[in-house]
Amino acid sequence: MKLIELSSINQYYGQMQVLSNISLSLEEGEVLGLFGHNGAGKTTCMKLVLGLLKPTEGSVSVFGGLPTEAQRRRALGYLPENVTFYPQLTGLETLRHFARIKGASLSQVEELLDKVGLAHASQRRVKTYSKGMRQRLGLAQALLGQPRLLLLDEPTVGLDPIATQELYQLIDSLRCQGTGIILCSHVLPGVEAYIDRAAILSHGQLQAVGTLAQLAEQVGLPAWIRVKITEPQKWHDHLSGLGHQVRLLPGRELEVAAPNGDKISLLRTLLHEGVSDVEIHRPTLDDLYRHYVICAANTGGSL
Ligand SMILES: Nc1ncnc2c1ncn2[C@@H]1O[C@H](COP(=O)(O)OP(=O)(O)OP(=O)(O)O)[C@@H](O)[C@H]1O
């Protein structure tokens, strides 16, 4: 069953159009990464799914119906970009407060605090929490009521590298239990292993949606073969002469672009000649993101 279906959305704030012809869906147990520059329209998409905004044109379906219906909203968890809490309440009191508002069982509260690594600080006032601790509390709040759909806006802001990794692992375990997740982030390295598909927004227009392999194939970005080689300059000149894209790197290293299908033959050529190490770098999410956003800017993709 589709958890979310946005169909042909055109969204305006007053006279200003901020989303143009957006169609996007999310399945159960799927993690969709929603990426875009500041002001691209990510939060506006989230607000449509939350039922906080009514689409100017087009339709929004959540769990097969309108997102404004109370029962549907209870099955939805949201971590906003800027989490704010009552500073005088403790972590435990805060979460209990949100559980009551959401109609979720109070018995989950301590378990959730433990899950996000805040059990030790549950009796401390939120005003004494670090930024990362407040972010964890925000995540615990989003997980109240075991939502089938989670919207996470910049969930890794303020988290240290280990906490970021733990968050991604938590996302992974929720996905395995069938939760659908939309994850908005400006931090691309590290997230790619945890998303099923990426959607790239630029100036309110969807530039691409698909798995990373599909997007890489679509844009034809090459993989790069990096070798440590005894005579890098000689090989640089030789391969350049054959029309390959080649870069000389420090430490007797050489990088050669391998467009689709060219990897194995290039590797065979290189491995004949004094190679002591080899690495293959496939296009990253960061490479794909840059490609789509720069292309959109060059083709005048603003609304
Ligand atoms: N309440 C509002 N009234 C008028 N314009 C708004 C409002 N909220 C957002 N906008 C505009 O809509 C566009 C999309 O904003 P949105 O917050 O959806 O972007 P975003 O991709 O989430 O950005 P960021 O990464 O900076 O959070 C921006 O041009 C923004 O200025």
Tab-separated table of C-alpha atoms and ligand atoms in Angstrom:
chain	number	residue	atom	x	y	z
A	1	MET	CA	0.000	0.000	0.000
A	2	LYS	CA	1.217	3.490	-0.799
A	3	LEU	CA	1.682	5.468	2.407
A	4	ILE	CA	1.945	8.778	0.580
A	5	GLU	CA	0.884	9.917	-2.832
A	6	LEU	CA	1.448	13.484	-3.976
A	7	SER	CA	-0.076	14.012	-7.423
A	8	SER	CA	0.640	16.959	-9.715
A	9	ILE	CA	1.082	19.461	-6.897
A	10	ASN	CA	1.417	23.157	-7.681
A	11	GLN	CA	1.844	25.094	-4.462
A	12	TYR	CA	1.706	28.829	-3.949
A	13	TYR	CA	2.346	31.093	-0.981
A	14	GLY	CA	0.261	34.086	-2.036
A	15	GLN	CA	1.366	34.917	-5.582
A	16	MET	CA	4.653	33.018	-5.262
A	17	GLN	CA	4.783	29.504	-6.699
A	18	VAL	CA	7.067	27.272	-4.597
A	19	LEU	CA	6.270	23.779	-5.943
A	20	SER	CA	5.638	22.933	-9.564
A	21	ASN	CA	4.003	19.729	-10.791
A	22	ILE	CA	5.314	17.507	-7.979
A	23	SER	CA	4.307	13.834	-8.065
A	24	LEU	CA	5.911	11.604	-5.467
A	25	SER	CA	4.988	8.466	-3.572
A	26	LEU	CA	6.244	6.378	-0.666
A	27	GLU	CA	5.695	2.668	-0.023
A	28	GLU	CA	5.580	0.799	3.281
A	29	GLY	CA	9.073	-0.083	4.497
A	30	GLU	CA	10.699	2.427	2.153
A	31	VAL	CA	13.135	5.213	3.001
A	32	LEU	CA	13.037	8.148	0.606
A	33	GLY	CA	15.756	10.770	0.872
A	34	LEU	CA	14.424	14.203	-0.086
A	35	PHE	CA	17.276	16.527	-0.990
A	36	GLY	CA	17.466	20.102	-2.205
A	37	HIS	CA	19.073	23.484	-1.583
A	38	ASN	CA	17.745	25.984	0.976
A	39	GLY	CA	14.319	27.090	-0.144
A	40	ALA	CA	13.929	24.237	-2.665
A	41	GLY	CA	10.551	23.258	-1.193
A	42	LYS	CA	11.306	20.237	1.030
A	43	THR	CA	9.538	21.525	4.154
A	44	THR	CA	6.578	22.615	2.043
A	45	CYS	CA	6.296	19.003	0.797
A	46	MET	CA	6.400	17.778	4.411
A	47	LYS	CA	3.711	20.273	5.446
A	48	LEU	CA	1.448	19.000	2.659
A	49	VAL	CA	1.858	15.425	3.895
A	50	LEU	CA	1.199	16.548	7.471
A	51	GLY	CA	-2.000	18.267	6.375
A	52	LEU	CA	-0.681	21.621	7.631
A	53	LEU	CA	-0.998	23.025	4.111
A	54	LYS	CA	-3.751	22.391	1.597
A	55	PRO	CA	-2.458	21.903	-1.955
A	56	THR	CA	-3.230	24.867	-4.186
A	57	GLU	CA	-3.523	22.448	-7.111
A	58	GLY	CA	-3.185	18.663	-7.193
A	59	SER	CA	-3.909	16.103	-4.498
A	60	VAL	CA	-2.278	14.620	-1.399
A	61	SER	CA	-3.161	11.171	-0.108
A	62	VAL	CA	-1.759	9.744	3.146
A	63	PHE	CA	-2.624	6.123	4.055
A	64	GLY	CA	-5.098	6.287	1.163
A	65	GLY	CA	-7.037	9.346	2.382
A	66	LEU	CA	-6.843	12.973	3.442
A	67	PRO	CA	-3.902	13.821	5.755
A	68	THR	CA	-6.105	16.050	7.923
A	69	GLU	CA	-8.061	13.119	9.368
A	70	ALA	CA	-7.172	12.610	13.079
A	71	GLN	CA	-6.714	8.836	12.913
A	72	ARG	CA	-4.224	9.182	10.055
A	73	ARG	CA	-2.305	11.919	11.836
A	74	ARG	CA	-1.864	9.680	14.872
A	75	ALA	CA	-0.090	7.102	12.676
A	76	LEU	CA	2.396	9.726	11.561
A	77	GLY	CA	5.565	10.907	13.324
A	78	TYR	CA	7.273	14.195	12.521
A	79	LEU	CA	10.640	15.549	13.549
A	80	PRO	CA	10.705	19.240	12.535
A	81	GLU	CA	13.876	20.999	11.435
A	82	ASN	CA	13.932	23.180	14.554
A	83	VAL	CA	12.785	21.300	17.634
A	84	THR	CA	11.652	23.462	20.546
A	85	PHE	CA	10.515	22.292	23.970
A	86	TYR	CA	9.452	23.838	27.273
A	87	PRO	CA	12.853	24.448	28.908
A	88	GLN	CA	11.564	23.909	32.462
A	89	LEU	CA	10.236	20.381	31.852
A	90	THR	CA	12.451	17.322	32.194
A	91	GLY	CA	12.956	14.996	29.238
A	92	LEU	CA	10.542	12.514	30.796
A	93	GLU	CA	7.871	15.155	31.440
A	94	THR	CA	8.281	16.495	27.907
A	95	LEU	CA	7.765	13.118	26.313
A	96	ARG	CA	4.793	12.329	28.556
A	97	HIS	CA	3.266	15.672	27.567
A	98	PHE	CA	3.606	14.851	23.845
A	99	ALA	CA	2.308	11.302	24.421
A	100	ARG	CA	-0.874	12.731	25.971
A	101	ILE	CA	-1.350	15.173	23.085
A	102	LYS	CA	-0.835	12.413	20.550
A	103	GLY	CA	-2.998	9.886	22.412
A	104	ALA	CA	-0.038	7.493	22.630
A	105	SER	CA	0.486	5.112	25.546
A	106	LEU	CA	2.554	6.583	28.413
A	107	SER	CA	4.177	3.186	28.895
A	108	GLN	CA	6.355	3.748	25.787
A	109	VAL	CA	7.953	6.895	27.108
A	110	GLU	CA	10.820	5.412	29.092
A	111	GLU	CA	11.544	2.811	26.455
A	112	LEU	CA	11.788	5.553	23.809
A	113	LEU	CA	14.106	7.658	25.954
A	114	ASP	CA	16.317	4.607	26.256
A	115	LYS	CA	16.149	3.951	22.508
A	116	VAL	CA	17.451	7.455	21.689
A	117	GLY	CA	20.145	7.292	24.379
A	118	LEU	CA	18.562	9.715	26.868
A	119	ALA	CA	17.617	7.362	29.702
A	120	HIS	CA	20.433	8.759	31.878
A	121	ALA	CA	19.169	12.343	31.416
A	122	SER	CA	15.425	11.729	31.612
A	123	GLN	CA	15.089	13.574	34.965
A	124	ARG	CA	17.083	16.606	33.826
A	125	ARG	CA	15.378	19.789	32.638
A	126	VAL	CA	15.468	20.240	28.863
A	127	LYS	CA	17.138	23.654	29.279
A	128	THR	CA	20.267	21.777	30.421
A	129	TYR	CA	20.306	19.534	27.322
A	130	SER	CA	22.913	19.963	24.576
A	131	LYS	CA	21.733	20.539	20.984
A	132	GLY	CA	22.272	16.870	20.164
A	133	MET	CA	20.295	15.787	23.245
A	134	ARG	CA	17.378	18.023	22.218
A	135	GLN	CA	17.530	16.493	18.759
A	136	ARG	CA	17.349	13.004	20.292
A	137	LEU	CA	14.358	14.075	22.374
A	138	GLY	CA	12.729	15.361	19.180
A	139	LEU	CA	13.285	11.980	17.612
A	140	ALA	CA	11.757	10.184	20.613
A	141	GLN	CA	8.741	12.515	20.289
A	142	ALA	CA	8.417	11.587	16.585
A	143	LEU	CA	8.479	7.876	17.475
A	144	LEU	CA	5.597	8.112	19.973
A	145	GLY	CA	2.674	5.872	19.038
A	146	GLN	CA	4.809	3.635	16.775
A	147	PRO	CA	4.076	5.614	13.613
A	148	ARG	CA	3.775	3.793	10.286
A	149	LEU	CA	5.027	6.908	8.570
A	150	LEU	CA	7.910	9.078	9.748
A	151	LEU	CA	8.894	12.477	8.394
A	152	LEU	CA	12.353	13.517	9.504
A	153	ASP	CA	13.522	17.039	8.640
A	154	GLU	CA	17.296	17.316	9.136
A	155	PRO	CA	17.411	14.597	11.820
A	156	THR	CA	21.202	14.540	12.076
A	157	VAL	CA	21.622	18.254	12.886
A	158	GLY	CA	23.562	18.532	16.139
A	159	LEU	CA	24.337	14.808	16.353
A	160	ASP	CA	27.930	13.649	16.702
A	161	PRO	CA	29.237	11.028	14.215
A	162	ILE	CA	28.424	8.051	16.445
A	163	ALA	CA	24.931	9.346	17.260
A	164	THR	CA	24.395	9.967	13.517
A	165	GLN	CA	25.346	6.376	12.793
A	166	GLU	CA	22.999	5.154	15.543
A	167	LEU	CA	20.183	7.242	14.072
A	168	TYR	CA	20.700	5.686	10.647
A	169	GLN	CA	20.676	2.216	12.202
A	170	LEU	CA	17.441	3.054	13.998
A	171	ILE	CA	15.952	4.197	10.683
A	172	ASP	CA	17.051	0.902	9.183
A	173	SER	CA	15.368	-1.157	11.902
A	174	LEU	CA	12.141	0.872	11.575
A	175	ARG	CA	12.212	0.335	7.830
A	176	CYS	CA	12.535	-3.437	8.398
A	177	GLN	CA	9.400	-3.285	10.561
A	178	GLY	CA	7.524	-1.681	7.642
A	179	THR	CA	7.681	2.004	8.599
A	180	GLY	CA	7.853	4.355	5.631
A	181	ILE	CA	10.294	7.228	6.128
A	182	ILE	CA	10.979	10.511	4.380
A	183	LEU	CA	14.331	11.878	5.336
A	184	CYS	CA	15.289	15.456	4.418
A	185	SER	CA	18.932	16.283	4.819
A	186	HIS	CA	21.668	18.609	3.638
A	187	VAL	CA	24.266	16.146	4.919
A	188	LEU	CA	24.703	13.740	2.033
A	189	PRO	CA	27.811	11.676	2.888
A	190	GLY	CA	26.828	8.692	4.996
A	191	VAL	CA	23.111	8.748	4.246
A	192	GLU	CA	23.208	6.931	0.922
A	193	ALA	CA	23.490	3.440	2.414
A	194	TYR	CA	20.247	3.981	4.328
A	195	ILE	CA	17.897	5.263	1.634
A	196	ASP	CA	16.027	3.212	-0.955
A	197	ARG	CA	15.415	6.122	-3.307
A	198	ALA	CA	16.474	9.738	-3.577
A	199	ALA	CA	14.313	12.632	-4.731
A	200	ILE	CA	16.161	15.801	-5.747
A	201	LEU	CA	14.272	19.086	-5.634
A	202	SER	CA	15.515	22.355	-7.064
A	203	HIS	CA	13.504	25.587	-7.022
A	204	GLY	CA	10.284	23.681	-6.436
A	205	GLN	CA	10.790	21.255	-9.296
A	206	LEU	CA	11.561	17.582	-8.962
A	207	GLN	CA	14.761	17.030	-10.910
A	208	ALA	CA	15.112	13.294	-10.295
A	209	VAL	CA	13.624	10.390	-8.343
A	210	GLY	CA	15.046	6.889	-8.200
A	211	THR	CA	17.560	4.535	-6.680
A	212	LEU	CA	21.124	5.807	-6.733
A	213	ALA	CA	21.989	3.213	-9.396
A	214	GLN	CA	19.105	4.458	-11.577
A	215	LEU	CA	20.138	8.089	-11.165
A	216	ALA	CA	23.796	7.315	-11.895
A	217	GLU	CA	22.771	5.499	-15.067
A	218	GLN	CA	20.418	8.304	-16.061
A	219	VAL	CA	23.100	10.967	-15.914
A	220	GLY	CA	25.950	8.756	-17.150
A	221	LEU	CA	28.429	9.916	-14.513
A	222	PRO	CA	31.524	7.675	-14.735
A	223	ALA	CA	33.068	5.583	-12.004
A	224	TRP	CA	36.706	6.551	-11.314
A	225	ILE	CA	39.457	3.944	-11.132
A	226	ARG	CA	42.292	5.082	-8.878
A	227	VAL	CA	45.615	3.247	-9.101
A	228	LYS	CA	48.971	3.574	-7.417
A	229	ILE	CA	51.383	3.096	-10.300
A	230	THR	CA	55.144	3.240	-10.874
A	231	GLU	CA	55.076	5.641	-13.836
A	232	PRO	CA	51.980	7.824	-13.415
A	233	GLN	CA	53.044	10.557	-15.874
A	234	LYS	CA	53.688	8.040	-18.637
A	235	TRP	CA	50.259	6.470	-18.095
A	236	HIS	CA	48.583	9.840	-17.809
A	237	ASP	CA	49.914	10.835	-21.247
A	238	HIS	CA	49.188	7.455	-22.772
A	239	LEU	CA	45.581	7.265	-21.560
A	240	SER	CA	44.903	10.943	-22.329
A	241	GLY	CA	46.177	10.289	-25.857
A	242	LEU	CA	43.591	7.501	-26.148
A	243	GLY	CA	40.858	9.994	-25.198
A	244	HIS	CA	40.385	8.959	-21.539
A	245	GLN	CA	39.684	11.487	-18.801
A	246	VAL	CA	42.722	11.173	-16.500
A	247	ARG	CA	43.842	12.998	-13.325
A	248	LEU	CA	47.282	12.858	-11.726
A	249	LEU	CA	47.133	12.746	-7.925
A	250	PRO	CA	49.846	13.119	-5.278
A	251	GLY	CA	51.684	9.972	-4.133
A	252	ARG	CA	52.132	8.365	-7.584
A	253	GLU	CA	48.415	7.949	-7.988
A	254	LEU	CA	46.375	8.249	-11.106
A	255	GLU	CA	42.622	8.411	-11.591
A	256	VAL	CA	40.899	7.386	-14.799
A	257	ALA	CA	37.226	7.894	-15.595
A	258	ALA	CA	35.457	4.689	-16.537
A	259	PRO	CA	32.146	5.404	-18.220
A	260	ASN	CA	29.516	2.616	-18.250
A	261	GLY	CA	30.891	-0.712	-19.407
A	262	ASP	CA	34.473	0.520	-19.625
A	263	LYS	CA	35.608	-0.509	-16.141
A	264	ILE	CA	36.871	-4.012	-16.785
A	265	SER	CA	38.778	-3.298	-19.997
A	266	LEU	CA	40.403	-0.249	-18.381
A	267	LEU	CA	41.332	-2.269	-15.312
A	268	ARG	CA	42.897	-4.942	-17.509
A	269	THR	CA	44.993	-2.315	-19.292
A	270	LEU	CA	46.130	-0.712	-16.042
A	271	LEU	CA	46.878	-3.911	-14.166
A	272	HIS	CA	49.517	-4.870	-16.734
A	273	GLU	CA	51.745	-2.061	-15.642
A	274	GLY	CA	53.332	-1.782	-12.170
A	275	VAL	CA	50.115	-1.185	-10.229
A	276	SER	CA	50.461	-1.695	-6.450
A	277	ASP	CA	46.969	-0.628	-5.343
A	278	VAL	CA	43.572	-0.060	-6.900
A	279	GLU	CA	40.265	1.491	-5.777
A	280	ILE	CA	37.020	2.054	-7.672
A	281	HIS	CA	34.860	5.047	-6.790
A	282	ARG	CA	31.288	4.956	-8.028
A	283	PRO	CA	29.370	8.249	-8.313
A	284	THR	CA	28.221	9.277	-4.842
A	285	LEU	CA	24.934	10.851	-3.811
A	286	ASP	CA	26.886	14.099	-3.507
A	287	ASP	CA	28.054	13.812	-7.160
A	288	LEU	CA	24.502	13.092	-8.337
A	289	TYR	CA	23.024	15.903	-6.265
A	290	ARG	CA	25.529	18.407	-7.651
A	291	HIS	CA	24.901	17.223	-11.181
A	292	TYR	CA	21.112	17.646	-10.966
A	293	VAL	CA	21.145	20.928	-9.060
A	294	ILE	CA	23.804	22.488	-11.319
A	295	CYS	CA	21.969	21.244	-14.444
A	296	ALA	CA	18.739	22.777	-13.149
A	297	ALA	CA	20.522	26.094	-12.524
A	298	ASN	CA	22.103	26.051	-16.007
A	299	THR	CA	18.807	25.341	-17.723
A	300	GLY	CA	17.132	28.170	-15.811
A	301	GLY	CA	15.080	25.795	-13.675
A	302	SER	CA	13.642	28.419	-11.359
A	303	LEU	CA	9.953	29.093	-10.932
B	1	LIG	N1	4.935	30.642	5.196
B	1	LIG	C1	5.540	31.033	4.090
B	1	LIG	N2	5.171	32.143	3.438
B	1	LIG	C2	5.771	32.541	2.291
B	1	LIG	N3	6.777	31.885	1.707
B	1	LIG	C3	7.212	30.753	2.314
B	1	LIG	C4	6.624	30.266	3.527
B	1	LIG	N4	7.261	29.130	3.884
B	1	LIG	C5	8.197	28.922	2.937
B	1	LIG	N5	8.168	29.888	1.994
B	1	LIG	C6	9.019	29.950	0.787
B	1	LIG	O1	8.796	28.769	0.059
B	1	LIG	C7	10.007	28.316	-0.559
B	1	LIG	C8	10.261	26.863	-0.103
B	1	LIG	O2	10.517	26.873	1.295
B	1	LIG	P1	10.751	25.526	2.113
B	1	LIG	O3	10.783	25.897	3.556
B	1	LIG	O4	9.764	24.515	1.671
B	1	LIG	O5	12.209	25.111	1.592
B	1	LIG	P2	13.221	24.022	2.146
B	1	LIG	O6	13.665	23.228	0.957
B	1	LIG	O7	12.630	23.274	3.267
B	1	LIG	O8	14.418	24.944	2.644
B	1	LIG	P3	15.499	24.734	3.842
B	1	LIG	O9	16.432	23.672	3.390
B	1	LIG	O10	16.168	26.071	3.910
B	1	LIG	O11	14.748	24.380	5.087
B	1	LIG	C9	11.077	29.312	-0.126
B	1	LIG	O12	11.219	30.232	-1.167
B	1	LIG	C10	10.491	29.970	1.102
B	1	LIG	O13	10.954	31.299	1.233
